[in-house]
CSV table of C-alpha atoms in Angstrom, one decimal:
chain,number,residue,atom,x,y,z
A,1,MET,CA,-36.0,97.6,6.3
A,2,LEU,CA,-32.5,95.0,5.0
A,3,PRO,CA,-30.1,94.6,7.5
A,4,THR,CA,-26.1,96.8,7.2
A,5,ALA,CA,-24.9,95.0,9.9
A,6,ALA,CA,-21.7,92.9,8.2
A,7,GLY,CA,-22.8,89.9,6.9
A,8,PRO,CA,-22.2,86.8,4.5
A,9,ILE,CA,-20.7,86.8,1.4
A,10,GLY,CA,-23.2,84.7,-0.3
A,11,VAL,CA,-22.5,82.0,-3.1
A,12,PHE,CA,-25.7,81.0,-5.5
A,13,ASP,CA,-25.9,77.7,-7.8
A,14,SER,CA,-29.4,76.6,-9.1
A,15,GLY,CA,-27.9,73.3,-7.6
A,16,TYR,CA,-24.3,72.0,-6.4
A,17,GLY,CA,-21.7,72.8,-9.0
A,18,GLY,CA,-21.6,76.0,-7.4
A,19,LEU,CA,-19.8,73.9,-4.8
A,20,THR,CA,-16.5,74.1,-6.6
A,21,ILE,CA,-17.1,78.2,-6.8
A,22,LEU,CA,-17.6,78.1,-3.2
A,23,GLU,CA,-14.6,75.7,-2.3
A,24,GLY,CA,-12.2,77.3,-4.8
A,25,ILE,CA,-13.1,81.1,-2.3
A,26,ARG,CA,-12.6,79.7,0.5
A,27,ASN,CA,-9.4,78.4,0.2
A,28,LEU,CA,-8.2,81.3,-0.6
A,29,LEU,CA,-10.2,83.4,1.8
A,30,PRO,CA,-10.9,81.2,5.1
A,31,GLY,CA,-11.3,84.0,7.2
A,32,TYR,CA,-14.8,85.1,6.2
A,33,ASP,CA,-18.7,84.2,6.3
A,34,TYR,CA,-20.5,82.2,3.3
A,35,LEU,CA,-23.5,81.6,2.9
A,36,TYR,CA,-24.2,79.4,0.1
A,37,LEU,CA,-27.7,78.7,-1.6
A,38,GLY,CA,-28.6,75.8,-3.8
A,39,ASP,CA,-32.0,76.0,-6.1
A,40,ASN,CA,-31.8,72.1,-6.4
A,41,ALA,CA,-35.8,71.9,-6.0
A,42,ARG,CA,-35.8,73.9,-9.6
A,43,ALA,CA,-32.2,73.1,-11.1
A,44,PRO,CA,-31.1,72.8,-13.8
A,45,TYR,CA,-31.4,76.1,-14.9
A,46,GLY,CA,-29.5,75.7,-18.3
A,47,PRO,CA,-32.6,74.4,-20.7
A,48,ARG,CA,-35.1,77.0,-18.6
A,49,SER,CA,-35.4,80.3,-20.7
A,50,PHE,CA,-33.7,83.9,-19.9
A,51,ASP,CA,-36.7,85.2,-18.9
A,52,VAL,CA,-37.3,82.1,-16.0
A,53,VAL,CA,-33.3,82.0,-15.0
A,54,TYR,CA,-33.6,85.6,-14.5
A,55,GLU,CA,-36.6,85.3,-12.2
A,56,PHE,CA,-35.8,82.5,-10.2
A,57,THR,CA,-31.7,84.0,-9.4
A,58,ARG,CA,-33.5,87.5,-9.0
A,59,GLN,CA,-35.6,85.5,-6.0
A,60,ALA,CA,-32.4,83.8,-4.8
A,61,VAL,CA,-30.2,86.8,-4.6
A,62,LEU,CA,-33.4,88.7,-2.7
A,63,LYS,CA,-33.0,85.7,-0.1
A,64,LEU,CA,-29.1,86.3,0.5
A,65,PHE,CA,-29.8,90.5,1.1
A,66,GLU,CA,-32.7,89.2,3.4
A,67,LEU,CA,-30.4,87.2,5.1
A,68,GLY,CA,-27.4,89.4,5.5
A,69,CYS,CA,-25.3,89.3,2.8
A,70,HIS,CA,-23.6,92.3,1.1
A,71,LEU,CA,-21.6,90.8,-1.7
A,72,VAL,CA,-23.1,87.7,-3.7
A,73,ILE,CA,-21.3,85.6,-6.4
A,74,LEU,CA,-23.7,83.6,-8.8
A,75,GLY,CA,-21.7,80.7,-8.8
A,76,CYS,CA,-23.7,79.2,-12.0
A,77,ASN,CA,-23.0,79.4,-15.1
A,78,THR,CA,-26.0,79.6,-16.2
A,79,ALA,CA,-27.5,82.8,-14.0
A,80,SER,CA,-24.2,84.6,-14.8
A,81,ALA,CA,-25.2,84.3,-18.2
A,82,LYS,CA,-28.3,84.5,-18.6
A,83,ALA,CA,-29.5,86.7,-15.5
A,84,LEU,CA,-26.5,89.0,-13.7
A,85,ARG,CA,-26.5,91.4,-16.6
A,86,SER,CA,-30.1,92.3,-15.5
A,87,ILE,CA,-30.1,92.1,-11.8
A,88,GLN,CA,-26.8,94.3,-11.9
A,89,GLN,CA,-28.4,97.1,-13.9
A,90,THR,CA,-31.9,96.6,-13.1
A,91,ASP,CA,-33.0,95.5,-9.6
A,92,LEU,CA,-29.7,96.8,-7.7
A,93,PRO,CA,-30.5,100.5,-8.5
A,94,LEU,CA,-34.1,100.4,-7.2
A,95,ILE,CA,-32.6,97.4,-4.2
A,96,ASP,CA,-29.9,99.0,-2.5
A,97,PRO,CA,-27.2,100.6,-4.6
A,98,GLN,CA,-24.5,99.4,-2.3
A,99,ARG,CA,-25.4,96.0,-2.7
A,100,ARG,CA,-23.5,94.0,-5.4
A,101,VAL,CA,-24.1,90.7,-7.1
A,102,LEU,CA,-20.2,89.1,-9.6
A,103,GLY,CA,-20.7,86.5,-11.9
A,104,ILE,CA,-18.1,83.7,-12.9
A,105,ILE,CA,-17.4,84.4,-16.2
A,106,ARG,CA,-16.1,88.1,-16.6
A,107,PRO,CA,-12.7,86.6,-14.6
A,108,THR,CA,-11.9,83.5,-16.4
A,109,ALA,CA,-12.8,86.1,-19.3
A,110,GLU,CA,-9.9,88.3,-18.0
A,111,VAL,CA,-7.3,85.5,-17.3
A,112,ILE,CA,-7.7,83.8,-20.2
A,113,GLY,CA,-5.5,86.2,-22.8
A,114,SER,CA,-2.5,85.3,-20.9
A,115,LEU,CA,-3.3,81.5,-20.7
A,116,THR,CA,-3.3,81.0,-24.5
A,117,GLN,CA,-0.7,81.2,-27.2
A,118,THR,CA,-2.5,80.1,-30.3
A,119,ARG,CA,-5.0,83.1,-30.0
A,120,HIS,CA,-8.2,79.8,-30.3
A,121,ILE,CA,-9.4,78.5,-27.5
A,122,GLY,CA,-12.5,75.8,-26.6
A,123,LEU,CA,-15.5,76.2,-23.9
A,124,LEU,CA,-17.0,73.1,-23.1
A,125,ALA,CA,-20.3,73.8,-20.9
A,126,THR,CA,-23.6,73.0,-20.7
A,127,GLU,CA,-25.9,73.8,-23.8
A,128,GLY,CA,-27.7,76.7,-21.9
A,129,THR,CA,-24.3,78.4,-21.7
A,130,ILE,CA,-23.7,77.0,-24.9
A,131,LYS,CA,-26.1,78.7,-26.6
A,132,SER,CA,-26.2,82.0,-24.6
A,133,GLN,CA,-22.7,83.3,-26.7
A,134,SER,CA,-21.7,84.8,-23.2
A,135,TYR,CA,-18.3,83.6,-23.1
A,136,THR,CA,-17.4,84.6,-26.3
A,137,LEU,CA,-19.3,87.7,-26.0
A,138,GLU,CA,-17.1,88.3,-22.8
A,139,ILE,CA,-13.7,87.6,-24.0
A,140,GLN,CA,-14.1,89.1,-27.2
A,141,LYS,CA,-15.0,92.3,-25.9
A,142,LEU,CA,-11.4,91.6,-23.4
A,143,HIS,CA,-9.4,89.6,-26.4
A,144,PRO,CA,-10.8,90.5,-29.5
A,145,GLU,CA,-8.4,88.7,-31.8
A,146,ILE,CA,-9.0,85.0,-29.9
A,147,GLN,CA,-11.4,82.6,-31.2
A,148,VAL,CA,-13.4,80.8,-29.2
A,149,SER,CA,-15.5,77.4,-30.2
A,150,GLY,CA,-17.6,75.5,-28.2
A,151,VAL,CA,-19.2,72.3,-27.3
A,152,ALA,CA,-22.3,71.1,-25.4
A,153,CYS,CA,-21.7,68.5,-22.5
A,154,PRO,CA,-25.2,67.3,-22.2
A,155,PHE,CA,-24.6,64.2,-20.1
A,156,TRP,CA,-21.4,65.4,-17.7
A,157,VAL,CA,-23.5,66.8,-15.3
A,158,PRO,CA,-25.6,63.9,-14.4
A,159,LEU,CA,-22.3,61.8,-14.1
A,160,VAL,CA,-21.4,64.2,-11.2
A,161,GLU,CA,-24.4,64.6,-9.0
A,162,TYR,CA,-25.1,60.3,-10.1
A,163,ASN,CA,-21.5,59.8,-8.4
A,164,GLU,CA,-20.4,58.1,-12.1
A,165,ALA,CA,-18.0,60.6,-12.8
A,166,ASP,CA,-15.0,58.0,-11.4
A,167,SER,CA,-16.9,55.3,-14.0
A,168,PRO,CA,-15.9,53.5,-16.8
A,169,GLY,CA,-19.3,54.2,-18.4
A,170,ALA,CA,-17.9,58.4,-18.2
A,171,ASP,CA,-14.6,57.9,-20.2
A,172,TYR,CA,-17.1,57.4,-23.4
A,173,PHE,CA,-18.8,60.8,-22.7
A,174,VAL,CA,-15.7,62.7,-21.8
A,175,LYS,CA,-13.6,61.5,-24.8
A,176,LYS,CA,-16.0,62.3,-27.3
A,177,ARG,CA,-16.5,65.8,-26.7
A,178,ILE,CA,-13.3,66.6,-26.3
A,179,ASP,CA,-12.7,64.8,-29.6
A,180,GLN,CA,-15.9,66.6,-31.2
A,181,LEU,CA,-14.0,69.9,-30.1
A,182,MET,CA,-10.6,69.4,-30.8
A,183,SER,CA,-12.0,68.3,-34.3
A,184,LEU,CA,-13.6,72.0,-34.6
A,185,ASP,CA,-10.4,73.7,-34.2
A,186,PRO,CA,-7.2,71.9,-33.8
A,187,GLN,CA,-4.9,74.6,-32.8
A,188,ILE,CA,-6.6,75.1,-29.1
A,189,ASP,CA,-4.2,75.7,-27.0
A,190,ALA,CA,-6.5,76.2,-23.6
A,191,VAL,CA,-9.8,74.6,-22.6
A,192,ILE,CA,-12.5,77.2,-20.8
A,193,LEU,CA,-14.4,74.5,-18.5
A,194,GLY,CA,-17.4,76.7,-18.1
A,195,CYS,CA,-19.7,74.1,-15.8
A,196,THR,CA,-19.0,73.9,-12.0
A,197,HIS,CA,-19.7,70.4,-12.3
A,198,TYR,CA,-16.8,69.7,-14.5
A,199,PRO,CA,-13.8,69.8,-12.4
A,200,LEU,CA,-15.3,67.0,-10.7
A,201,LEU,CA,-14.3,64.9,-14.0
A,202,MET,CA,-10.9,66.3,-13.7
A,203,PRO,CA,-9.0,62.9,-13.6
A,204,LYS,CA,-11.2,61.8,-17.2
A,205,ILE,CA,-10.5,65.2,-19.2
A,206,LYS,CA,-6.7,65.4,-18.3
A,207,LYS,CA,-6.6,61.4,-19.9
A,208,TYR,CA,-8.1,62.4,-23.1
A,209,MET,CA,-7.5,66.2,-23.4
A,210,PRO,CA,-4.4,66.2,-25.9
A,211,ARG,CA,-0.9,67.1,-23.3
A,212,GLN,CA,-0.8,70.6,-24.8
A,213,VAL,CA,-4.1,72.0,-24.2
A,214,ARG,CA,-4.5,73.5,-20.8
A,215,ILE,CA,-7.7,73.0,-19.3
A,216,VAL,CA,-8.9,75.9,-17.1
A,217,ALA,CA,-10.9,75.4,-14.3
A,218,GLN,CA,-13.0,78.5,-12.8
A,219,GLY,CA,-12.6,78.3,-8.6
A,220,GLY,CA,-9.3,79.4,-8.6
A,221,TYR,CA,-9.7,82.2,-11.0
A,222,VAL,CA,-13.1,83.2,-8.8
A,223,ALA,CA,-11.7,83.1,-5.9
A,224,SER,CA,-8.6,85.5,-7.1
A,225,SER,CA,-11.0,87.6,-8.8
A,226,LEU,CA,-13.1,88.5,-5.2
A,227,LYS,CA,-9.8,88.8,-3.6
A,228,LEU,CA,-8.5,91.1,-6.0
A,229,TYR,CA,-12.5,93.2,-5.4
A,230,LEU,CA,-12.5,93.3,-2.0
A,231,GLU,CA,-8.9,94.7,-2.0
A,232,ARG,CA,-10.1,97.7,-4.4
A,233,HIS,CA,-13.4,97.9,-2.3
A,234,PRO,CA,-12.5,98.2,1.1
A,235,GLU,CA,-16.0,99.7,1.6
A,236,MET,CA,-17.7,96.0,0.4
A,237,GLU,CA,-14.8,94.4,2.5
A,238,ARG,CA,-15.9,95.6,5.7
A,239,LEU,CA,-19.7,95.0,5.3
A,240,CYS,CA,-18.1,90.9,5.0
A,241,SER,CA,-18.0,89.4,8.7
A,242,LYS,CA,-15.0,87.1,9.3
A,243,ARG,CA,-15.3,84.5,11.8
A,244,GLY,CA,-14.7,82.0,9.2
A,245,THR,CA,-18.2,80.2,9.1
A,246,THR,CA,-20.3,78.5,6.0
A,247,ARG,CA,-24.1,78.3,6.2
A,248,TYR,CA,-25.6,75.8,3.6
A,249,LEU,CA,-29.8,76.3,2.5
A,250,THR,CA,-31.3,74.4,-0.1
A,251,THR,CA,-34.5,74.4,-2.2
A,252,GLU,CA,-35.0,70.6,-1.7
A,253,ASN,CA,-34.9,67.7,1.0
A,254,PRO,CA,-31.8,68.9,2.9
A,255,GLU,CA,-31.1,65.0,3.2
A,256,LYS,CA,-30.7,64.7,-0.6
A,257,PHE,CA,-28.5,68.0,-0.5
A,258,LYS,CA,-26.1,66.4,2.4
A,259,GLU,CA,-25.6,63.1,0.7
A,260,SER,CA,-24.9,65.1,-3.4
A,261,ALA,CA,-22.9,67.5,-1.4
A,262,GLN,CA,-20.6,65.6,-0.2
A,263,ILE,CA,-19.5,64.3,-3.9
A,264,PHE,CA,-18.5,68.3,-4.3
A,265,LEU,CA,-17.0,68.7,-0.9
A,266,ARG,CA,-15.6,65.1,0.4
A,267,GLN,CA,-16.9,66.0,3.6
A,268,PRO,CA,-20.1,65.8,6.0
A,269,VAL,CA,-22.5,69.5,5.7
A,270,GLN,CA,-25.0,70.6,8.3
A,271,VAL,CA,-27.9,71.6,5.6
A,272,GLU,CA,-31.3,74.3,6.1
A,273,SER,CA,-34.0,73.8,3.9
A,274,VAL,CA,-35.1,77.5,2.7
A,275,SER,CA,-38.0,78.4,0.5
A,276,LEU,CA,-37.7,81.3,-2.9
């Protein structure tokens, strides 16, 4: 029997990028308990098929439920794109209709209409997210008049994870993809960073992005969306424990996770190993 006592808000990612989502949420909602799970042993999810991403994400969600979470945020664009809908529509009614799993694409899609004047926006993301067309579909569902142009940035995640985000070598890869995106549609006036690693490249992105273009990072918008969700659903809010704690779990070596997590959080963390 799954526990029914109040529990932490779960945040899941295939790797480390979801830590930028967690940080945005914690900054806005510091009083809640959080449980972060990184499936680092099987990352990256981006190149994997829909079926594999769905199965891996489902396993992680079940683990977070088992550990007491009633609400889980998929702090991963690939999981949100390839697994969220199946989990919401197929799995939750069978597992527990009272539990909730939310993604990070819709909050960004909801807000983008207020951030563009030209109605032309850009998307910089991983190959998997670009190929899924999830952002385009979600945005055009809400804002059918907006045109979306996307470019995959295959080297950006390794730059962050190998702590090269501030290196001179990063300039070439960042400038190349931004130039490619702007040449697709010079009318773009807002660009979504559709990968949770990319905010760590923000100084380089700002350096090469045309000054009139707004850069849209997800963390703050996901946090605001979660705050509104909890206000609208007091029955779920009551099931979220509130001691201001955070636990970190990884399917990889905890020492390796600690080392990489410091790149994202800029502070040491305690990490536990978990199997899915």
